[in-house]
Structure formats: structure tokens, C-alpha cells
CSV table of C-alpha atoms in Angstrom, one decimal:
chain,number,residue,atom,x,y,z
A,1,MET,CA,32.8,38.7,-38.3
A,2,THR,CA,31.8,37.8,-34.8
A,3,THR,CA,29.7,34.8,-33.8
A,4,SER,CA,27.6,34.0,-30.8
A,5,ASP,CA,25.7,31.0,-29.4
A,6,PHE,CA,22.6,32.1,-31.2
A,7,ASP,CA,24.2,31.6,-34.6
A,8,ARG,CA,23.7,27.8,-34.4
A,9,VAL,CA,19.9,28.3,-34.6
A,10,ARG,CA,20.0,31.1,-37.1
A,11,PRO,CA,18.6,30.1,-40.6
A,12,PRO,CA,21.0,30.3,-43.5
A,13,ASP,CA,21.1,33.6,-45.3
A,14,LEU,CA,20.4,32.3,-48.9
A,15,GLY,CA,19.2,35.6,-50.3
A,16,GLY,CA,22.0,37.8,-49.3
A,17,GLY,CA,20.2,39.3,-46.4
A,18,ARG,CA,19.7,42.7,-48.0
A,19,ARG,CA,17.2,44.9,-46.4
A,20,ARG,CA,15.3,48.0,-47.6
A,21,ARG,CA,13.1,50.5,-45.9
A,22,ASP,CA,9.4,50.3,-46.6
A,23,THR,CA,7.2,53.3,-47.1
A,24,ALA,CA,6.7,53.7,-43.3
A,25,GLY,CA,10.4,53.9,-42.8
A,26,GLY,CA,10.8,50.6,-40.9
A,27,LEU,CA,13.2,47.9,-41.8
A,28,ARG,CA,12.1,44.6,-43.3
A,29,LYS,CA,13.8,42.0,-45.2
A,30,ALA,CA,13.1,42.3,-48.9
A,31,ARG,CA,13.8,38.7,-50.0
A,32,GLY,CA,15.5,36.1,-47.9
A,33,TRP,CA,15.1,33.0,-45.8
A,34,LEU,CA,11.7,34.1,-44.4
A,35,ASN,CA,9.9,34.7,-47.7
A,36,ARG,CA,11.9,32.9,-50.3
A,37,ASP,CA,9.0,30.5,-51.2
A,38,SER,CA,5.9,31.8,-53.0
A,39,GLY,CA,6.8,35.4,-52.6
A,40,GLY,CA,6.5,35.3,-48.8
A,41,ALA,CA,3.3,33.1,-48.5
A,42,ARG,CA,5.1,30.7,-46.2
A,43,GLU,CA,7.2,31.4,-43.2
A,44,GLN,CA,9.7,29.3,-41.3
A,45,ALA,CA,9.8,29.2,-37.6
A,46,VAL,CA,12.4,31.6,-36.2
A,47,VAL,CA,12.5,30.0,-32.7
A,48,PRO,CA,12.8,26.2,-32.4
A,49,ASP,CA,10.2,24.3,-30.5
A,50,ALA,CA,10.8,24.8,-26.8
A,51,GLU,CA,11.7,21.8,-24.7
A,52,PHE,CA,9.4,21.2,-21.7
A,53,THR,CA,11.2,22.5,-18.6
A,54,SER,CA,10.6,25.0,-15.7
A,55,TYR,CA,12.3,28.1,-14.5
A,56,TYR,CA,15.8,27.2,-13.4
A,57,GLY,CA,14.6,23.6,-13.2
A,58,LYS,CA,12.6,24.3,-10.2
A,59,PRO,CA,9.0,23.0,-9.5
A,60,ILE,CA,6.3,25.5,-10.6
A,61,VAL,CA,4.2,24.6,-7.6
A,62,LYS,CA,6.0,24.4,-4.2
A,63,PRO,CA,5.4,20.9,-2.8
A,64,ALA,CA,3.7,20.9,0.6
A,65,PRO,CA,6.4,20.8,3.3
A,66,TRP,CA,4.8,17.9,5.1
A,67,SER,CA,6.4,14.6,6.1
A,68,HIS,CA,4.9,11.3,7.2
A,69,GLU,CA,3.1,12.8,10.2
A,70,ILE,CA,0.4,14.2,7.9
A,71,PRO,CA,-0.7,11.0,6.2
A,72,ALA,CA,-0.7,9.4,9.7
A,73,TYR,CA,-2.9,12.3,10.9
A,74,LEU,CA,-5.2,11.7,7.9
A,75,PHE,CA,-5.5,8.0,8.6
A,76,LEU,CA,-5.9,8.3,12.4
A,77,GLY,CA,-8.5,11.1,12.1
A,78,GLY,CA,-10.6,8.9,9.8
A,79,LEU,CA,-10.2,5.9,12.1
A,80,ALA,CA,-11.3,8.0,15.1
A,81,ALA,CA,-14.3,9.4,13.2
A,82,GLY,CA,-15.5,6.0,12.1
A,83,SER,CA,-15.0,4.5,15.5
A,84,GLY,CA,-17.0,7.4,17.1
A,85,LEU,CA,-19.9,6.6,14.7
A,86,LEU,CA,-19.8,2.9,15.6
A,87,ALA,CA,-19.5,3.6,19.3
A,88,ALA,CA,-22.6,5.8,19.2
A,89,GLY,CA,-24.6,3.0,17.4
A,90,ALA,CA,-23.3,0.4,19.9
A,91,HIS,CA,-24.3,2.7,22.8
A,92,LEU,CA,-27.8,3.2,21.6
A,93,THR,CA,-28.3,-0.5,20.8
A,94,GLY,CA,-26.8,-1.9,24.0
A,95,ARG,CA,-23.8,-3.6,22.4
A,96,GLU,CA,-21.5,-3.1,25.4
A,97,VAL,CA,-18.3,-4.8,24.2
A,98,LEU,CA,-18.5,-3.1,20.8
A,99,ARG,CA,-19.1,0.2,22.5
A,100,ARG,CA,-16.1,-0.2,24.8
A,101,ASN,CA,-13.7,-1.3,22.1
A,102,THR,CA,-14.8,1.3,19.6
A,103,ARG,CA,-14.4,4.0,22.3
A,104,LEU,CA,-11.0,2.8,23.2
A,105,THR,CA,-10.0,2.8,19.5
A,106,MET,CA,-11.6,6.2,19.0
A,107,MET,CA,-9.7,7.8,21.9
A,108,ALA,CA,-6.3,6.2,20.9
A,109,ALA,CA,-6.8,7.3,17.3
A,110,VAL,CA,-7.8,10.9,18.1
A,111,ALA,CA,-4.9,11.2,20.5
A,112,GLY,CA,-2.5,9.8,17.9
A,113,SER,CA,-3.9,12.1,15.3
A,114,GLY,CA,-3.4,15.1,17.5
A,115,LEU,CA,0.2,14.1,18.3
A,116,ALA,CA,1.0,13.6,14.6
A,117,LEU,CA,-0.4,17.1,13.9
A,118,VAL,CA,1.6,18.7,16.7
A,119,SER,CA,4.7,16.9,15.6
A,120,ASP,CA,4.3,18.3,12.1
A,121,LEU,CA,3.7,21.8,13.5
A,122,GLY,CA,6.8,21.6,15.6
A,123,LYS,CA,5.4,22.6,19.0
A,124,PRO,CA,1.9,22.5,20.7
A,125,SER,CA,1.6,26.3,20.9
A,126,ARG,CA,1.2,26.5,17.1
A,127,PHE,CA,-1.9,24.3,17.3
A,128,LEU,CA,-3.3,26.6,20.0
A,129,ASN,CA,-2.6,29.6,17.8
A,130,MET,CA,-4.7,28.1,15.1
A,131,MET,CA,-7.7,28.3,17.4
A,132,ARG,CA,-7.4,32.0,18.1
A,133,THR,CA,-9.7,32.7,15.1
A,134,VAL,CA,-12.5,31.1,13.1
A,135,LYS,CA,-12.2,31.6,9.4
A,136,LEU,CA,-15.1,29.8,7.5
A,137,THR,CA,-13.3,30.1,4.1
A,138,SER,CA,-10.3,28.3,5.4
A,139,PRO,CA,-10.5,24.4,5.5
A,140,MET,CA,-7.5,24.5,7.9
A,141,SER,CA,-9.3,26.8,10.4
A,142,VAL,CA,-12.6,24.9,10.1
A,143,GLY,CA,-10.9,21.6,10.4
A,144,THR,CA,-9.1,22.6,13.5
A,145,TRP,CA,-12.4,23.4,15.2
A,146,ILE,CA,-14.0,20.2,13.9
A,147,PHE,CA,-11.1,18.2,15.4
A,148,THR,CA,-11.3,20.0,18.7
A,149,ALA,CA,-15.1,19.5,19.0
A,150,PHE,CA,-14.8,15.9,18.2
A,151,SER,CA,-11.9,15.4,20.6
A,152,GLY,CA,-13.9,17.1,23.4
A,153,ALA,CA,-17.0,14.9,22.9
A,154,ALA,CA,-14.8,11.8,22.5
A,155,SER,CA,-13.0,12.5,25.7
A,156,LEU,CA,-16.3,12.8,27.7
A,157,SER,CA,-17.6,9.5,26.3
A,158,PHE,CA,-14.3,7.8,26.9
A,159,ALA,CA,-14.2,9.1,30.5
A,160,ALA,CA,-17.6,7.6,31.1
A,161,GLU,CA,-16.5,4.3,29.7
A,162,ALA,CA,-13.3,4.4,31.8
A,163,ASP,CA,-15.5,5.1,34.9
A,164,ARG,CA,-17.5,2.0,34.0
A,165,MET,CA,-14.3,-0.1,33.5
A,166,LEU,CA,-12.5,0.9,36.7
A,167,PRO,CA,-13.1,-1.1,39.9
A,168,VAL,CA,-13.7,2.2,41.9
A,169,ASP,CA,-15.8,5.2,41.1
A,170,ILE,CA,-13.9,8.2,39.9
A,171,PRO,CA,-14.8,11.7,41.2
A,172,GLY,CA,-17.6,13.2,39.1
A,173,GLY,CA,-18.8,9.9,37.9
A,174,GLY,CA,-22.4,10.9,38.1
A,175,LEU,CA,-21.8,13.9,35.9
A,176,LEU,CA,-19.9,11.7,33.4
A,177,ARG,CA,-22.8,9.3,33.2
A,178,ALA,CA,-25.2,12.1,32.7
A,179,ALA,CA,-23.1,13.6,29.9
A,180,GLU,CA,-22.4,10.2,28.3
A,181,THR,CA,-25.3,10.1,25.9
A,182,PRO,CA,-25.1,13.7,24.7
A,183,ALA,CA,-21.3,13.3,24.2
A,184,THR,CA,-21.8,10.1,22.3
A,185,VAL,CA,-24.4,11.7,20.0
A,186,GLY,CA,-22.0,14.7,19.6
A,187,THR,CA,-19.2,12.4,18.3
A,188,ALA,CA,-21.6,10.8,15.9
A,189,LEU,CA,-22.7,14.2,14.5
A,190,VAL,CA,-19.2,15.5,14.1
A,191,ALA,CA,-17.7,12.3,12.8
A,192,PRO,CA,-18.6,12.7,9.1
A,193,ALA,CA,-17.1,16.2,9.0
A,194,LEU,CA,-13.9,14.9,10.7
A,195,ALA,CA,-13.6,12.1,8.2
A,196,ALA,CA,-14.1,14.4,5.2
A,197,TYR,CA,-12.5,17.7,6.0
A,198,THR,CA,-8.9,16.5,5.5
A,199,ALA,CA,-9.8,15.7,1.9
A,200,VAL,CA,-11.2,19.2,1.5
A,201,LEU,CA,-8.0,20.5,3.0
A,202,LEU,CA,-5.9,18.7,0.4
A,203,GLY,CA,-8.1,19.7,-2.5
A,204,ASP,CA,-7.9,23.4,-1.5
A,205,THR,CA,-4.1,23.4,-2.1
A,206,ALA,CA,-2.4,24.1,-5.4
A,207,THR,CA,-1.0,20.6,-5.5
A,208,PRO,CA,-2.1,19.4,-9.0
A,209,THR,CA,-3.4,15.9,-8.2
A,210,TRP,CA,-5.1,16.9,-4.9
A,211,ASN,CA,-6.7,19.9,-6.4
A,212,ALA,CA,-7.9,18.1,-9.5
A,213,ALA,CA,-9.4,15.3,-7.2
A,214,LYS,CA,-11.2,17.7,-4.9
A,215,ASP,CA,-14.7,16.7,-6.0
A,216,ASP,CA,-14.2,13.0,-5.4
A,217,LEU,CA,-11.5,12.8,-2.7
A,218,PRO,CA,-14.0,13.5,0.3
A,219,PHE,CA,-16.0,10.4,-0.7
A,220,VAL,CA,-12.8,8.4,-0.9
A,221,PHE,CA,-11.8,9.5,2.6
A,222,VAL,CA,-15.2,8.9,4.1
A,223,GLY,CA,-15.4,5.4,2.6
A,224,SER,CA,-11.9,4.7,3.8
A,225,ALA,CA,-12.6,5.9,7.3
A,226,SER,CA,-15.7,3.8,7.6
A,227,MET,CA,-13.7,0.8,6.4
A,228,ALA,CA,-10.9,1.4,8.8
A,229,ALA,CA,-13.2,1.8,11.9
A,230,ALA,CA,-15.2,-1.3,10.9
A,231,GLY,CA,-12.1,-3.3,10.4
A,232,MET,CA,-10.6,-2.4,13.7
A,233,ALA,CA,-13.9,-3.3,15.4
A,234,MET,CA,-13.9,-6.7,13.7
A,235,VAL,CA,-10.4,-7.3,14.9
A,236,THR,CA,-11.1,-6.4,18.6
A,237,THR,CA,-14.7,-7.5,19.1
A,238,PRO,CA,-16.4,-10.9,19.0
A,239,VAL,CA,-18.5,-11.6,16.0
A,240,ALA,CA,-21.7,-11.7,18.1
A,241,GLN,CA,-21.6,-7.9,18.4
A,242,THR,CA,-20.0,-6.9,15.1
A,243,GLY,CA,-23.0,-7.0,12.8
A,244,PRO,CA,-23.1,-3.2,12.4
A,245,ALA,CA,-19.4,-3.1,11.9
A,246,ARG,CA,-19.5,-5.7,9.2
A,247,THR,CA,-22.2,-3.8,7.4
A,248,LEU,CA,-20.3,-0.5,7.7
A,249,GLY,CA,-17.1,-2.2,6.5
A,250,VAL,CA,-18.7,-3.6,3.3
A,251,VAL,CA,-20.5,-0.3,2.6
A,252,GLY,CA,-17.3,1.7,3.2
A,253,ALA,CA,-15.2,-0.6,1.0
A,254,VAL,CA,-17.7,-0.4,-1.9
A,255,ALA,CA,-17.8,3.4,-1.5
A,256,ASP,CA,-14.1,3.6,-1.4
A,257,LEU,CA,-13.6,1.6,-4.5
A,258,VAL,CA,-16.3,3.4,-6.5
A,259,ALA,CA,-15.2,6.8,-5.5
A,260,ALA,CA,-11.5,6.0,-6.1
A,261,HIS,CA,-12.3,4.7,-9.6
A,262,ARG,CA,-14.3,7.7,-10.4
A,263,MET,CA,-11.6,10.0,-9.1
A,264,GLU,CA,-8.8,8.3,-11.0
A,265,SER,CA,-10.7,8.0,-14.3
A,266,GLY,CA,-11.5,11.7,-14.4
A,267,LEU,CA,-8.2,13.2,-13.6
A,268,GLY,CA,-6.4,12.9,-16.9
A,269,VAL,CA,-2.7,13.5,-16.9
A,270,VAL,CA,-2.6,14.7,-13.3
A,271,GLY,CA,-3.9,11.2,-12.3
A,272,GLU,CA,-0.7,9.6,-13.5
A,273,PRO,CA,1.1,9.9,-10.1
A,274,LEU,CA,-1.7,7.7,-8.6
A,275,HIS,CA,-0.5,4.8,-10.8
A,276,GLN,CA,3.2,5.3,-10.8
A,277,GLY,CA,6.1,4.8,-8.3
A,278,LYS,CA,5.6,4.4,-4.6
A,279,ALA,CA,2.1,5.9,-4.6
A,280,GLY,CA,1.0,3.6,-7.4
A,281,ARG,CA,2.2,0.5,-5.5
A,282,MET,CA,0.5,1.6,-2.3
A,283,LEU,CA,-2.8,2.3,-4.0
A,284,ALA,CA,-2.7,-0.9,-6.0
A,285,LEU,CA,-2.1,-2.8,-2.8
A,286,SER,CA,-4.9,-0.9,-1.0
A,287,ARG,CA,-7.4,-1.9,-3.7
A,288,GLY,CA,-6.4,-5.5,-3.4
A,289,LEU,CA,-6.8,-5.4,0.4
A,290,THR,CA,-10.0,-3.6,0.2
A,291,ILE,CA,-11.5,-6.2,-2.2
A,292,ALA,CA,-10.2,-9.0,-0.1
A,293,GLY,CA,-11.4,-7.5,3.2
A,294,ALA,CA,-14.9,-6.8,1.8
A,295,LEU,CA,-15.3,-10.2,0.3
A,296,GLY,CA,-14.0,-11.9,3.5
A,297,THR,CA,-16.4,-9.8,5.6
A,298,ALA,CA,-19.4,-10.5,3.4
A,299,LEU,CA,-18.8,-14.2,2.9
A,300,GLY,CA,-17.1,-15.2,6.2
A,301,GLY,CA,-17.6,-12.4,8.6
A,302,ARG,CA,-19.3,-14.5,11.2
A,303,ASN,CA,-16.2,-16.6,11.6
A,304,ARG,CA,-13.9,-15.1,14.2
A,305,LEU,CA,-10.6,-15.7,12.3
A,306,ILE,CA,-11.9,-14.7,9.0
A,307,ALA,CA,-13.5,-11.6,10.5
A,308,ALA,CA,-10.3,-10.6,12.2
A,309,ALA,CA,-8.2,-11.2,9.0
A,310,SER,CA,-10.7,-9.2,6.9
A,311,GLY,CA,-10.8,-6.4,9.4
A,312,ALA,CA,-7.0,-6.2,9.5
A,313,ALA,CA,-7.0,-6.1,5.7
A,314,MET,CA,-9.4,-3.2,5.6
A,315,VAL,CA,-7.5,-1.2,8.2
A,316,ALA,CA,-4.3,-1.7,6.2
A,317,ALA,CA,-6.1,-0.7,3.0
A,318,SER,CA,-7.3,2.5,4.6
A,319,ALA,CA,-3.9,3.5,5.8
A,320,LEU,CA,-2.4,2.7,2.3
A,321,THR,CA,-5.0,4.9,0.7
A,322,ARG,CA,-4.1,7.9,2.8
A,323,PHE,CA,-0.4,7.5,2.3
A,324,GLY,CA,-0.8,6.8,-1.4
A,325,VAL,CA,-2.8,9.8,-2.1
A,326,PHE,CA,-0.4,11.9,-0.1
A,327,GLU,CA,2.7,10.6,-2.0
A,328,ALA,CA,0.9,11.1,-5.3
A,329,GLY,CA,0.2,14.7,-4.5
A,330,ILE,CA,3.7,15.5,-3.5
A,331,HIS,CA,5.1,13.9,-6.7
A,332,SER,CA,2.7,15.9,-8.8
A,333,ALA,CA,3.9,19.1,-7.3
A,334,LYS,CA,7.5,18.3,-7.9
A,335,ASP,CA,7.0,17.6,-11.6
A,336,PRO,CA,6.2,20.8,-13.6
A,337,ARG,CA,4.5,18.7,-16.3
A,338,TYR,CA,1.5,18.2,-14.0
A,339,THR,CA,1.1,22.0,-13.6
A,340,VAL,CA,1.6,23.1,-17.2
A,341,VAL,CA,-0.2,20.4,-19.2
A,342,PRO,CA,-3.6,20.8,-17.4
A,343,GLN,CA,-3.3,24.6,-17.9
A,344,LYS,CA,-2.8,24.2,-21.6
A,345,GLU,CA,-5.7,21.7,-21.8
A,346,ARG,CA,-8.0,24.2,-20.0
A,347,LEU,CA,-6.9,27.0,-22.3
A,348,ALA,CA,-7.5,24.9,-25.4
A,349,ALA,CA,-10.9,23.9,-24.0
A,350,ARG,CA,-11.9,27.5,-23.4
A,351,ARG,CA,-10.8,28.5,-26.9
A,352,ALA,CA,-12.7,25.5,-28.4
A,353,ALA,CA,-15.8,26.6,-26.6
A,354,GLY,CA,-15.5,30.0,-28.2
A,355,VAL,CA,-14.1,31.9,-25.2
A,356,THR,CA,-11.5,34.1,-26.7
A,357,ASP,CA,-11.9,37.5,-25.1
A,358,ASP,CA,-11.0,37.1,-21.5
A,359,SER,CA,-7.7,37.5,-19.7
A,360,ILE,CA,-6.9,33.8,-19.8
A,361,THR,CA,-7.3,33.1,-23.5
A,362,THR,CA,-5.7,36.4,-24.6
A,363,ALA,CA,-2.7,36.3,-22.2
A,364,GLY,CA,0.6,35.9,-24.0
């Protein structure tokens, strides 16, 4: 008698294993290990419970091939958007120092964000190729145009500010001053979209944690961007002109905390990467810095040292939020559990709701 590896899981043949043909001519076991109790009323499992694994041990969802440039791009884009909004308010209310500092921050952040994106793409021509078309159903395509529109308006307002700062007039200074207010308003109008579209972009991927958080993540990113811009303004600007920044910082911190709590509490098993490992440590530290920065701003924001320390805490918290969310998403894509378990939960929920006749509940 020959044996194989499958014999170790084969049930014992207590009944002799004799088979007979039924009236239809097919083979079935007359009496044996399957039906030995109660005349066939109870059956034993033929195949043992499957261990949770994936095909050849590979991730089911391919992790996004992004490195640290992308979370830097997310953070700097949010910082630029929030600074553009603050600069517009400062320009319209005559806060010259706040306007100058927020414009400098805005320009440095948008330039850094663009460099991070190009670095991830590999070469500048790939960014230019993304602008050959407009695809409204693609967050990447729409986001590219949002970034470009904001960068153009930000460059004009920054050039007008540079003309004001330089000791000599630059060519075309009159045109710059004429375009300053429209460009400033343009940055303010595009800023919310710039702060939020990166969250939409992450949520549109198949990465489990990002996709599951797609409804709340834009609010987290907008709150985080407001907090970062306000914090940077509090670091660079005297307290006499940072009243709007302090208000924006506290509002942004509260929005960030509420939205993040709502997001994490509604994710179920795919929210685990937000609390574990490197991502969990960064997000926990971000929450602590957000609370400390908001309290310092609200209670001691009129003191220069406290304002600067609170602002620095909020900037760091915003950066940690972006890097933490990014790390959590990458981890969720590498672990097949975060792909399979939610699928089974959705299938069970559909069956419990009485949906049993579609391609999802009948597959397999």
C-alpha cells in the first residue's frame, strides 16, 4: 500500500471503507467514517480548518511604492495651504508682519512639497506628464491641478511681498502689486482643496486602513493643516499680530482630535495599525503634542515664549499625524489579515441583512 502526505489528515477507516453503487450509478460510501453516527445524520469535517495565510505568503494588496517623500509632501502641502489662508486674512486686515511671515512659510512649504513629489516621481518630466490631461474621476489628476493652481497664485503673492521687502524695485513691480490681492484671494480659495485632496488621494487606494478611513481622513488633514500653519505663524510672528493664528490653531487642533477619534473608533480591525508599532507611537505623540499646543495657545498664547513653544508643538503634531497615517496604511497593506477580515465582515453583514442573491454573497 502506498502512502502520501494527505494520509495524515485522512480520518480512520473504521467501517471497512466498502462502497456500493446507488441507483443513479454513482459511488458513495455505504457506512464508514462519514456516517457512522445516527445513520449519517452527522458528518465530520473532511478538510481541517484553514490557517490564515495568503498566496505564497505574499500581501494580498500591493503596498504603495512610496517612501518618506510622500508623507513629507502631505505635511508640507497642508502647511502651505494653511499659511496661504492665514496670509490672505493678514493681507485683508492689514497685519503686515503676519502677512510677510505666512507668505514666506507658504512659499517655502509649497516649494518643498513640490520637490518631495518630484523626488518620489524620479524626474520632473513625470510631473509635467501628469498635467497633459484632466481626469475629474482621478484624485491624482485633480490634485495635480489643485497644487499647480495654488503654486501659481502663491508665487504671485510671494513676488509682490518680495518686491516690498527688497530695497530696490524689481521689474514689473506695478503689475505685481496690481495682481497681489487677486492672487492672495486665489490662494485662500484653493487652500482648503489643497489641504484635503491628499486625504482623498489616500482613501481612493486599495490600502485597507486608508480606504476604510476615507470619510474622516479629509477632516483630519484639514484640521492638521490649520494647526501646522497657525503654529508656524506663532513661532515666527510677534503675539501682537497672531490673534487669528491662535484662533485657527485652537480650532484646527480641536478639529484634528475630534476627527481622528471618530476615524479610529469606526475602523474596526483595520484601525489596529493606527495604534501599533511605529505608526501607533507617532500618532500617540501627535495627540499629546496637539493637546499641549492647544492648551498652551488658549491659556498662554499672548506670552511670546509660550506661544512659540505651543506653535512648535502643533507643527510637530501635524507632521507626526501625516507620517503616522502613512506608516499605518503601509503596514495594513503588508498584512493580509487587514484585507481578508473586513471582507468576511462585510459578507456576513450582507447575509445578515438578507442579501443572499448577488454575486458577492453567492460567490464560492
